[in-house]
Amino acid sequence: MDNKFYKINIYGCQMNVHESEKIAGILEEMGYTFTNDDNLADIIVFNTCCIRENAENSLIGHVGALKPLKKKKKGLIIAVGGCMTQQNGVGESLMKTFPFVDVVFGTHNLHNFKNLLENRIKTGKRVIEIKEGDLSICESITPKRTSYPNAWVNVMYGCNNFCTYCIVPYVRGREKSRMPSDVINEVKSLINEGYKEITLLGQNVDSYGKTADFNYDFADLITEIDKIEGDYRLRFMSNHPKDVNEKLVLAVKNSKHVCRSIHLPVQSGSTKILALMNRKYTREEYLEKVNLIRRHIPECAITSDVMVGFPNETEEDFLDTVDLVKQASFDGAFTFVYSKRKGTKAYDMDGHIDEAVKKDRIMRLVDVQNAINREKSKKYNGKTVTILCEDYDDKKGFYQGRDEFGRMIYFYSNKNLIGEFVDVTVVETGGISLKGEIKG
Ligand code: SF4
């Protein structure tokens, strides 16, 4: 049999990166080999994201650009999946707009991707399958992992929170938790295979088990995983501040492998805006969660997501956000501008903010967070820290890795150290990333 090749174009978040590993697993099991070259590929898959409108626009441009190749190479199969196709009517409209697209499948149809593809190959007919409602958990797909020494493990799918700016609950369905034994066994085998950093994934890992028929929560899960022997780190994301509690913080504190690093997305520092976002906590309650973490684990890194320009955000609301960012003194923050998302409640709200105002606010917020980053970086000067070496930058010729607090440190070495824990002394500090030298 001739070699057959696949290519996957990934859009959006870590959840999508991991789902693409599952698509790759299915394709490899069918005998395909990975390529990065469109011209060589026999199948090109687009794993889409609909969180931001620009991801959707770039997807449309990229699919459209394949038309000439498809004309030249009749056997090429083009498949489009992911959460964009799961939106009402979008899958059908993609089929109409791009008559050369062969397979369209929703996020809830991933486990059936092999059948859809075989169907297309056997019958020559275009296929679309988008299952409405909630996802059925499928344990039979073995992902083709691409990010050694890191591995991603889903603990749950979907979301019940309905933040008014977010499309996720509409395209990923309600929360569903995997069985604890399935998660624990997957982590065990990854550690046996030599993975060094496992990240447990969910839209809101803190509600793990809440809607399941087992009596077991996320703190129980990480405590149990922590008992697995080995040289590895455990991380988790993302958290919802309303669900972070003392039990979880103590589980992190008392563990051997869980990194003392918690991502706690605040979104806004204004209680009025938080209510409009349906975040279900106030500014004070959020800061109390920050205190709870720092009370038990003073050195714990806390990172966040912070949005500006949500509808009806006044200058005063924005200044509340700036003030909260300063008080919380985040160890890193993903700062971004609110962008309209059709299908969400915020899309239809009055009071959308002028783009120039949003731009001004984001620049001011970034300045504040950058100043905090620089201050925190200074504290690393001369310190020796253990990092997990994760990657090599071909262009710059250095290795890079993160400490348990998530700080990226780069360093030079003649030896390939990817996958090893390395002690480095920080010799140069700048913004967020640091330069180190191997100890000794
Ligand atoms: S918690 Fe809010 S922001 Fe996060 S996925 Fe759910 S609805 Fe979206």
CSV table of C-alpha atoms and ligand atoms in Angstrom, one decimal:
chain,number,residue,atom,x,y,z
A,1,MET,CA,0.0,0.0,0.0
A,2,ASP,CA,1.3,3.5,-0.9
A,3,ASN,CA,2.0,5.9,1.9
A,4,LYS,CA,-1.0,8.1,2.7
A,5,PHE,CA,-0.5,11.4,4.5
A,6,TYR,CA,-2.6,13.7,6.7
A,7,LYS,CA,-2.3,17.3,7.8
A,8,ILE,CA,-4.3,18.9,10.6
A,9,ASN,CA,-4.8,22.7,10.9
A,10,ILE,CA,-5.6,23.6,14.5
A,11,TYR,CA,-7.4,26.7,15.6
A,12,GLY,CA,-8.1,28.0,19.2
A,13,CYS,CA,-7.3,26.7,22.6
A,14,GLN,CA,-5.5,23.9,24.3
A,15,MET,CA,-8.7,21.8,24.3
A,16,ASN,CA,-8.5,21.9,20.5
A,17,VAL,CA,-4.9,21.0,20.4
A,18,HIS,CA,-5.6,17.9,22.5
A,19,GLU,CA,-8.7,17.1,20.3
A,20,SER,CA,-6.5,17.3,17.3
A,21,GLU,CA,-4.2,14.7,18.9
A,22,LYS,CA,-7.2,12.5,19.0
A,23,ILE,CA,-8.0,13.1,15.3
A,24,ALA,CA,-4.4,12.3,14.6
A,25,GLY,CA,-4.7,9.1,16.6
A,26,ILE,CA,-7.7,8.0,14.5
A,27,LEU,CA,-5.9,8.9,11.2
A,28,GLU,CA,-2.7,7.0,12.2
A,29,GLU,CA,-4.7,4.0,13.2
A,30,MET,CA,-6.2,4.2,9.6
A,31,GLY,CA,-2.7,4.1,8.2
A,32,TYR,CA,-2.1,7.8,7.5
A,33,THR,CA,1.3,9.5,8.3
A,34,PHE,CA,1.6,13.1,9.4
A,35,THR,CA,2.8,15.8,7.0
A,36,ASN,CA,3.0,19.5,7.1
A,37,ASP,CA,2.8,19.9,3.4
A,38,ASP,CA,-0.6,20.5,1.8
A,39,ASN,CA,0.6,19.2,-1.6
A,40,LEU,CA,1.6,15.9,-0.1
A,41,ALA,CA,-1.5,15.4,2.1
A,42,ASP,CA,-4.3,12.9,1.1
A,43,ILE,CA,-6.5,14.3,3.8
A,44,ILE,CA,-6.5,17.8,5.3
A,45,VAL,CA,-8.5,18.3,8.5
A,46,PHE,CA,-9.5,21.7,9.9
A,47,ASN,CA,-10.1,21.5,13.6
A,48,THR,CA,-12.0,24.8,14.1
A,49,CYS,CA,-12.7,27.1,17.0
A,50,CYS,CA,-15.5,29.6,17.4
A,51,ILE,CA,-14.5,31.4,20.6
A,52,ARG,CA,-13.3,34.4,18.6
A,53,GLU,CA,-14.7,35.7,15.4
A,54,ASN,CA,-11.3,36.2,13.8
A,55,ALA,CA,-10.5,32.5,14.2
A,56,GLU,CA,-13.6,31.8,12.2
A,57,ASN,CA,-12.7,34.4,9.5
A,58,SER,CA,-9.2,33.0,9.1
A,59,LEU,CA,-10.6,29.4,8.8
A,60,ILE,CA,-12.9,30.5,6.0
A,61,GLY,CA,-9.8,32.0,4.2
A,62,HIS,CA,-7.7,28.9,4.7
A,63,VAL,CA,-10.4,26.5,3.5
A,64,GLY,CA,-11.1,28.7,0.4
A,65,ALA,CA,-7.4,28.7,-0.4
A,66,LEU,CA,-7.5,24.9,-0.9
A,67,LYS,CA,-9.9,25.1,-3.9
A,68,PRO,CA,-7.1,25.1,-6.6
A,69,LEU,CA,-5.3,22.2,-4.9
A,70,LYS,CA,-8.5,20.2,-4.7
A,71,LYS,CA,-9.1,20.8,-8.4
A,72,LYS,CA,-5.6,19.5,-9.2
A,73,LYS,CA,-5.7,16.6,-6.8
A,74,LYS,CA,-9.1,15.0,-7.1
A,75,GLY,CA,-8.5,12.4,-4.4
A,76,LEU,CA,-7.7,14.9,-1.7
A,77,ILE,CA,-10.2,14.8,1.2
A,78,ILE,CA,-10.9,18.0,3.1
A,79,ALA,CA,-12.7,17.6,6.4
A,80,VAL,CA,-13.8,20.4,8.8
A,81,GLY,CA,-14.7,19.7,12.4
A,82,GLY,CA,-14.5,21.4,15.8
A,83,CYS,CA,-16.7,23.8,17.7
A,84,MET,CA,-17.4,26.2,14.8
A,85,THR,CA,-19.3,23.5,12.9
A,86,GLN,CA,-21.3,22.7,16.1
A,87,GLN,CA,-23.0,26.1,15.9
A,88,ASN,CA,-26.5,26.3,14.6
A,89,GLY,CA,-26.6,26.0,10.8
A,90,VAL,CA,-22.8,26.6,10.4
A,91,GLY,CA,-22.0,23.1,9.3
A,92,GLU,CA,-24.7,23.2,6.5
A,93,SER,CA,-23.6,26.6,5.4
A,94,LEU,CA,-19.9,25.4,5.2
A,95,MET,CA,-21.1,22.6,2.9
A,96,LYS,CA,-22.9,25.1,0.7
A,97,THR,CA,-20.1,27.7,0.6
A,98,PHE,CA,-17.4,25.2,-0.1
A,99,PRO,CA,-18.7,22.4,-2.4
A,100,PHE,CA,-15.2,20.9,-2.4
A,101,VAL,CA,-15.3,20.2,1.3
A,102,ASP,CA,-15.9,16.4,1.8
A,103,VAL,CA,-16.6,15.9,5.5
A,104,VAL,CA,-18.1,18.2,8.1
A,105,PHE,CA,-18.4,16.9,11.7
A,106,GLY,CA,-19.3,18.5,15.0
A,107,THR,CA,-17.4,18.4,18.3
A,108,HIS,CA,-19.8,15.7,19.5
A,109,ASN,CA,-19.0,13.5,16.4
A,110,LEU,CA,-15.3,13.1,16.9
A,111,HIS,CA,-15.6,9.5,18.0
A,112,ASN,CA,-17.3,8.7,14.7
A,113,PHE,CA,-14.8,10.5,12.5
A,114,LYS,CA,-13.3,7.2,11.3
A,115,ASN,CA,-16.7,6.0,10.0
A,116,LEU,CA,-17.5,9.3,8.4
A,117,LEU,CA,-14.2,9.2,6.5
A,118,GLU,CA,-14.6,5.6,5.5
A,119,ASN,CA,-18.1,6.4,4.3
A,120,ARG,CA,-16.7,9.3,2.1
A,121,ILE,CA,-14.0,7.1,0.7
A,122,LYS,CA,-16.4,4.2,-0.1
A,123,THR,CA,-19.3,6.1,-1.5
A,124,GLY,CA,-17.6,9.2,-2.9
A,125,LYS,CA,-20.5,11.2,-1.3
A,126,ARG,CA,-20.0,14.2,0.9
A,127,VAL,CA,-20.8,13.6,4.5
A,128,ILE,CA,-22.0,15.9,7.3
A,129,GLU,CA,-22.7,14.8,10.9
A,130,ILE,CA,-23.5,17.2,13.7
A,131,LYS,CA,-25.0,15.7,16.8
A,132,GLU,CA,-27.1,18.1,18.9
A,133,GLY,CA,-27.3,18.0,22.7
A,134,ASP,CA,-24.6,16.7,25.1
A,135,LEU,CA,-21.5,14.8,24.3
A,136,SER,CA,-21.2,11.1,25.0
A,137,ILE,CA,-17.8,10.4,26.4
A,138,CYS,CA,-15.8,8.1,24.3
A,139,GLU,CA,-12.8,6.2,25.9
A,140,SER,CA,-11.7,4.2,22.9
A,141,ILE,CA,-9.6,6.9,21.0
A,142,THR,CA,-5.9,6.8,21.6
A,143,PRO,CA,-4.4,10.2,20.9
A,144,LYS,CA,-1.3,10.7,18.9
A,145,ARG,CA,0.5,12.9,21.4
A,146,THR,CA,2.7,15.6,19.9
A,147,SER,CA,4.1,17.6,22.8
A,148,TYR,CA,6.5,15.4,24.8
A,149,PRO,CA,7.4,15.8,27.6
A,150,ASN,CA,3.9,17.4,28.2
A,151,ALA,CA,0.7,15.5,27.9
A,152,TRP,CA,-2.9,16.7,28.1
A,153,VAL,CA,-5.7,14.7,29.7
A,154,ASN,CA,-9.3,15.7,29.6
A,155,VAL,CA,-11.1,15.2,33.0
A,156,MET,CA,-14.4,16.6,31.8
A,157,TYR,CA,-16.1,18.2,28.8
A,158,GLY,CA,-18.7,21.0,28.4
A,159,CYS,CA,-19.7,23.9,30.6
A,160,ASN,CA,-22.7,24.8,32.6
A,161,ASN,CA,-21.7,28.4,33.4
A,162,PHE,CA,-23.1,30.5,30.5
A,163,CYS,CA,-20.8,33.5,30.9
A,164,THR,CA,-22.6,36.0,28.7
A,165,TYR,CA,-19.6,36.6,26.3
A,166,CYS,CA,-18.8,32.9,25.8
A,167,ILE,CA,-20.1,30.5,23.1
A,168,VAL,CA,-18.6,27.3,24.7
A,169,PRO,CA,-21.8,26.1,26.5
A,170,TYR,CA,-23.7,26.3,23.2
A,171,VAL,CA,-21.2,24.3,21.2
A,172,ARG,CA,-19.8,21.9,23.8
A,173,GLY,CA,-22.9,21.1,25.7
A,174,ARG,CA,-23.4,20.5,29.5
A,175,GLU,CA,-20.7,19.4,31.8
A,176,LYS,CA,-19.8,15.7,31.7
A,177,SER,CA,-17.0,14.2,33.9
A,178,ARG,CA,-14.9,11.2,32.9
A,179,MET,CA,-14.9,8.4,35.4
A,180,PRO,CA,-12.1,8.9,38.0
A,181,SER,CA,-10.6,5.5,37.2
A,182,ASP,CA,-10.4,6.3,33.5
A,183,VAL,CA,-8.5,9.6,34.2
A,184,ILE,CA,-6.2,8.0,36.8
A,185,ASN,CA,-5.4,5.0,34.5
A,186,GLU,CA,-4.6,7.4,31.6
A,187,VAL,CA,-2.3,9.5,33.8
A,188,LYS,CA,-0.6,6.3,35.1
A,189,SER,CA,0.2,5.1,31.6
A,190,LEU,CA,1.5,8.5,30.5
A,191,ILE,CA,3.9,8.5,33.5
A,192,ASN,CA,5.0,5.0,32.6
A,193,GLU,CA,5.6,6.1,29.0
A,194,GLY,CA,7.9,8.8,30.4
A,195,TYR,CA,5.8,11.9,30.1
A,196,LYS,CA,7.0,14.5,32.7
A,197,GLU,CA,4.2,17.0,32.9
A,198,ILE,CA,0.6,16.1,32.8
A,199,THR,CA,-2.1,18.8,32.5
A,200,LEU,CA,-5.6,17.9,33.5
A,201,LEU,CA,-8.0,19.8,31.2
A,202,GLY,CA,-11.6,20.9,31.5
A,203,GLN,CA,-13.5,24.2,30.8
A,204,ASN,CA,-13.9,24.4,34.6
A,205,VAL,CA,-12.1,21.5,36.3
A,206,ASP,CA,-13.3,22.6,39.7
A,207,SER,CA,-16.8,21.4,38.9
A,208,TYR,CA,-15.4,17.9,38.1
A,209,GLY,CA,-17.9,15.3,39.4
A,210,LYS,CA,-20.6,17.8,40.3
A,211,THR,CA,-23.1,16.5,37.7
A,212,ALA,CA,-21.8,12.9,37.8
A,213,ASP,CA,-23.3,10.0,39.6
A,214,PHE,CA,-20.1,9.3,41.6
A,215,ASN,CA,-19.3,11.2,44.8
A,216,TYR,CA,-15.8,12.4,44.0
A,217,ASP,CA,-14.6,15.9,43.3
A,218,PHE,CA,-11.5,17.5,41.7
A,219,ALA,CA,-9.6,17.7,44.9
A,220,ASP,CA,-10.1,14.0,45.5
A,221,LEU,CA,-8.9,13.4,41.9
A,222,ILE,CA,-5.7,15.3,42.2
A,223,THR,CA,-5.0,13.8,45.6
A,224,GLU,CA,-5.4,10.3,44.1
A,225,ILE,CA,-3.3,11.0,41.1
A,226,ASP,CA,-0.6,12.5,43.3
A,227,LYS,CA,-0.1,9.1,44.9
A,228,ILE,CA,1.2,7.7,41.6
A,229,GLU,CA,5.0,7.2,42.0
A,230,GLY,CA,7.3,8.8,39.5
A,231,ASP,CA,9.3,11.9,38.5
A,232,TYR,CA,6.5,14.1,37.0
A,233,ARG,CA,4.5,17.3,37.5
A,234,LEU,CA,0.8,17.7,37.5
A,235,ARG,CA,-1.0,20.9,36.4
A,236,PHE,CA,-4.7,21.7,35.7
A,237,MET,CA,-6.7,24.2,33.9
A,238,SER,CA,-9.0,26.1,33.8
A,239,ASN,CA,-10.6,27.1,37.1
A,240,HIS,CA,-13.7,29.1,37.8
A,241,PRO,CA,-13.1,31.4,40.8
A,242,LYS,CA,-16.6,30.6,42.2
A,243,ASP,CA,-15.7,26.9,42.5
A,244,VAL,CA,-12.2,27.2,43.9
A,245,ASN,CA,-12.4,26.2,47.6
A,246,GLU,CA,-10.2,25.4,50.6
A,247,LYS,CA,-10.3,21.7,50.0
A,248,LEU,CA,-8.8,22.2,46.5
A,249,VAL,CA,-6.1,24.6,47.8
A,250,LEU,CA,-5.1,22.2,50.5
A,251,ALA,CA,-4.9,19.3,48.0
A,252,VAL,CA,-2.4,21.4,46.0
A,253,LYS,CA,-0.5,22.4,49.1
A,254,ASN,CA,-0.2,18.8,50.4
A,255,SER,CA,0.7,17.2,47.1
A,256,LYS,CA,4.1,16.1,46.0
A,257,HIS,CA,3.6,16.5,42.2
A,258,VAL,CA,1.0,19.3,41.8
A,259,CYS,CA,2.6,22.5,40.7
A,260,ARG,CA,2.0,25.5,43.0
A,261,SER,CA,0.5,27.4,40.2
A,262,ILE,CA,-3.2,28.2,39.8
A,263,HIS,CA,-4.8,29.9,36.8
A,264,LEU,CA,-7.7,31.9,38.1
A,265,PRO,CA,-9.4,33.9,35.3
A,266,VAL,CA,-11.0,37.1,36.8
A,267,GLN,CA,-12.1,38.7,33.5
A,268,SER,CA,-13.0,42.0,35.2
A,269,GLY,CA,-12.4,43.9,38.4
A,270,SER,CA,-15.7,45.6,38.4
A,271,THR,CA,-18.6,43.9,40.3
A,272,LYS,CA,-21.1,45.5,37.9
A,273,ILE,CA,-19.3,44.1,34.9
A,274,LEU,CA,-18.9,40.7,36.5
A,275,ALA,CA,-22.6,40.6,37.0
A,276,LEU,CA,-23.2,41.5,33.4
A,277,MET,CA,-20.8,38.8,32.4
A,278,ASN,CA,-22.7,36.3,34.7
A,279,ARG,CA,-19.5,35.3,36.4
A,280,LYS,CA,-21.3,34.6,39.7
A,281,TYR,CA,-18.7,36.3,42.0
A,282,THR,CA,-18.0,39.9,43.0
A,283,ARG,CA,-14.7,41.7,43.0
A,284,GLU,CA,-14.4,41.1,46.8
A,285,GLU,CA,-15.2,37.4,46.5
A,286,TYR,CA,-12.5,37.0,43.8
A,287,LEU,CA,-9.9,38.8,45.9
A,288,GLU,CA,-10.9,36.5,48.8
A,289,LYS,CA,-10.1,33.5,46.7
A,290,VAL,CA,-6.7,35.0,45.9
A,291,ASN,CA,-6.1,35.5,49.7
A,292,LEU,CA,-7.3,31.9,50.4
A,293,ILE,CA,-4.6,30.6,48.0
A,294,ARG,CA,-1.9,32.9,49.3
A,295,ARG,CA,-2.8,32.2,52.9
A,296,HIS,CA,-2.2,28.5,52.5
A,297,ILE,CA,0.5,28.5,49.8
A,298,PRO,CA,2.2,31.9,50.0
A,299,GLU,CA,4.6,31.1,47.1
A,300,CYS,CA,1.8,29.9,44.8
A,301,ALA,CA,1.8,31.6,41.3
A,302,ILE,CA,-1.6,32.9,40.4
A,303,THR,CA,-2.2,33.8,36.7
A,304,SER,CA,-5.4,35.1,35.2
A,305,ASP,CA,-7.4,36.2,32.1
A,306,VAL,CA,-8.4,39.8,32.1
A,307,MET,CA,-10.8,41.4,29.6
A,308,VAL,CA,-11.4,45.0,28.8
A,309,GLY,CA,-14.1,46.7,26.8
A,310,PHE,CA,-17.0,44.5,27.8
A,311,PRO,CA,-20.4,46.2,27.0
A,312,ASN,CA,-21.2,49.1,29.4
A,313,GLU,CA,-17.7,49.1,30.9
A,314,THR,CA,-17.1,52.7,32.1
A,315,GLU,CA,-13.7,54.3,32.8
A,316,GLU,CA,-14.5,53.7,36.5
A,317,ASP,CA,-15.1,50.0,35.9
A,318,PHE,CA,-11.9,49.8,33.9
A,319,LEU,CA,-10.0,51.4,36.8
A,320,ASP,CA,-11.5,48.8,39.1
A,321,THR,CA,-9.9,46.2,36.9
A,322,VAL,CA,-6.6,47.9,36.9
A,323,ASP,CA,-6.8,48.2,40.7
A,324,LEU,CA,-7.6,44.5,41.1
A,325,VAL,CA,-4.8,43.5,38.8
A,326,LYS,CA,-2.4,45.5,41.1
A,327,GLN,CA,-3.9,44.0,44.3
A,328,ALA,CA,-3.8,40.5,43.0
A,329,SER,CA,-0.3,41.0,41.7
A,330,PHE,CA,-0.7,38.2,39.1
A,331,ASP,CA,2.3,36.1,38.1
A,332,GLY,CA,1.1,36.4,34.5
A,333,ALA,CA,-2.1,37.5,32.8
A,334,PHE,CA,-3.6,36.9,29.4
A,335,THR,CA,-5.0,40.4,28.7
A,336,PHE,CA,-7.5,40.8,25.8
A,337,VAL,CA,-10.2,43.0,24.3
A,338,TYR,CA,-13.8,41.9,24.4
A,339,SER,CA,-14.9,40.9,20.9
A,340,LYS,CA,-18.5,40.3,19.9
A,341,ARG,CA,-19.5,36.7,19.5
A,342,LYS,CA,-22.8,36.0,17.7
A,343,GLY,CA,-25.0,33.6,19.6
A,344,THR,CA,-24.0,34.9,23.0
A,345,LYS,CA,-26.1,37.1,25.3
A,346,ALA,CA,-23.5,39.9,25.3
A,347,TYR,CA,-23.8,40.2,21.5
A,348,ASP,CA,-27.3,41.6,21.9
A,349,MET,CA,-26.5,43.9,24.8
A,350,ASP,CA,-26.7,47.6,24.6
A,351,GLY,CA,-23.6,49.7,25.4
A,352,HIS,CA,-20.9,48.2,23.2
A,353,ILE,CA,-17.6,50.1,23.6
A,354,ASP,CA,-15.9,52.1,20.9
A,355,GLU,CA,-12.9,50.3,19.4
A,356,ALA,CA,-10.6,53.3,20.1
A,357,VAL,CA,-11.6,53.2,23.8
A,358,LYS,CA,-10.9,49.5,24.0
A,359,LYS,CA,-7.5,49.9,22.4
A,360,ASP,CA,-6.6,52.6,24.9
A,361,ARG,CA,-7.7,50.5,27.8
A,362,ILE,CA,-5.9,47.4,26.7
A,363,MET,CA,-2.6,49.3,26.3
A,364,ARG,CA,-2.9,50.8,29.7
A,365,LEU,CA,-3.7,47.4,31.3
A,366,VAL,CA,-0.8,45.7,29.5
A,367,ASP,CA,1.5,48.4,30.9
A,368,VAL,CA,0.3,47.6,34.4
A,369,GLN,CA,0.8,43.9,34.0
A,370,ASN,CA,4.2,44.3,32.3
A,371,ALA,CA,5.4,46.4,35.3
A,372,ILE,CA,4.3,43.6,37.6
A,373,ASN,CA,6.0,41.0,35.4
A,374,ARG,CA,9.3,43.0,35.5
A,375,GLU,CA,9.1,43.3,39.3
A,376,LYS,CA,8.5,39.6,39.7
A,377,SER,CA,11.3,38.8,37.2
A,378,LYS,CA,13.8,40.8,39.3
A,379,LYS,CA,13.2,38.4,42.2
A,380,TYR,CA,14.5,35.5,40.0
A,381,ASN,CA,17.9,37.2,39.6
A,382,GLY,CA,20.7,34.9,40.7
A,383,LYS,CA,18.2,32.2,41.9
A,384,THR,CA,18.6,28.6,41.0
A,385,VAL,CA,15.4,26.9,40.0
A,386,THR,CA,14.4,23.5,38.6
A,387,ILE,CA,12.8,23.6,35.2
A,388,LEU,CA,11.4,20.9,33.0
A,389,CYS,CA,13.2,21.3,29.6
A,390,GLU,CA,10.4,21.3,27.1
A,391,ASP,CA,11.7,22.5,23.8
A,392,TYR,CA,14.6,23.6,21.6
A,393,ASP,CA,14.4,26.8,19.6
A,394,ASP,CA,16.1,26.1,16.2
A,395,LYS,CA,16.5,29.7,15.2
A,396,LYS,CA,17.9,31.0,18.5
A,397,GLY,CA,19.7,27.9,19.4
A,398,PHE,CA,18.6,27.6,23.0
A,399,TYR,CA,16.6,25.2,25.1
A,400,GLN,CA,13.6,26.3,27.1
A,401,GLY,CA,11.5,25.1,30.0
A,402,ARG,CA,9.3,26.2,32.8
A,403,ASP,CA,9.6,26.1,36.6
A,404,GLU,CA,6.7,24.8,38.6
A,405,PHE,CA,5.3,28.4,38.8
A,406,GLY,CA,5.0,28.4,35.0
A,407,ARG,CA,8.0,30.9,34.4
A,408,MET,CA,9.7,30.2,31.1
A,409,ILE,CA,13.5,30.2,31.3
A,410,TYR,CA,15.8,29.7,28.3
A,411,PHE,CA,19.4,28.4,28.4
A,412,TYR,CA,22.1,27.0,26.2
A,413,SER,CA,23.3,23.5,26.3
A,414,ASN,CA,25.4,21.2,24.1
A,415,LYS,CA,23.3,18.2,25.2
A,416,ASN,CA,19.7,17.5,24.3
A,417,LEU,CA,17.9,17.9,27.6
A,418,ILE,CA,14.3,17.8,26.4
A,419,GLY,CA,12.2,15.8,29.0
A,420,GLU,CA,14.7,16.3,31.8
A,421,PHE,CA,14.4,18.3,35.0
A,422,VAL,CA,17.3,20.7,35.0
A,423,ASP,CA,18.7,23.1,37.6
A,424,VAL,CA,19.4,26.5,36.1
A,425,THR,CA,20.6,29.7,37.6
A,426,VAL,CA,18.9,32.8,36.3
A,427,VAL,CA,21.4,35.3,35.0
A,428,GLU,CA,19.3,37.7,33.0
A,429,THR,CA,15.8,39.0,33.7
A,430,GLY,CA,13.6,40.9,31.3
A,431,GLY,CA,9.8,40.9,30.9
A,432,ILE,CA,8.2,37.6,31.4
A,433,SER,CA,10.9,35.2,30.2
A,434,LEU,CA,14.3,34.7,31.9
A,435,LYS,CA,17.7,33.6,30.8
A,436,GLY,CA,19.4,30.9,32.8
A,437,GLU,CA,22.7,28.9,32.9
A,438,ILE,CA,22.9,25.3,33.8
A,439,LYS,CA,24.2,24.9,37.3
A,440,GLY,CA,27.7,23.5,37.8
B,1,SF4,S1,-16.8,29.1,32.5
B,1,SF4,FE1,-17.6,30.8,31.3
B,1,SF4,S2,-15.8,31.4,30.0
B,1,SF4,FE2,-15.4,29.4,30.8
B,1,SF4,S3,-16.1,28.0,29.2
B,1,SF4,FE3,-17.8,28.2,30.7
B,1,SF4,S4,-19.1,29.8,29.9
B,1,SF4,FE4,-17.1,30.0,28.8
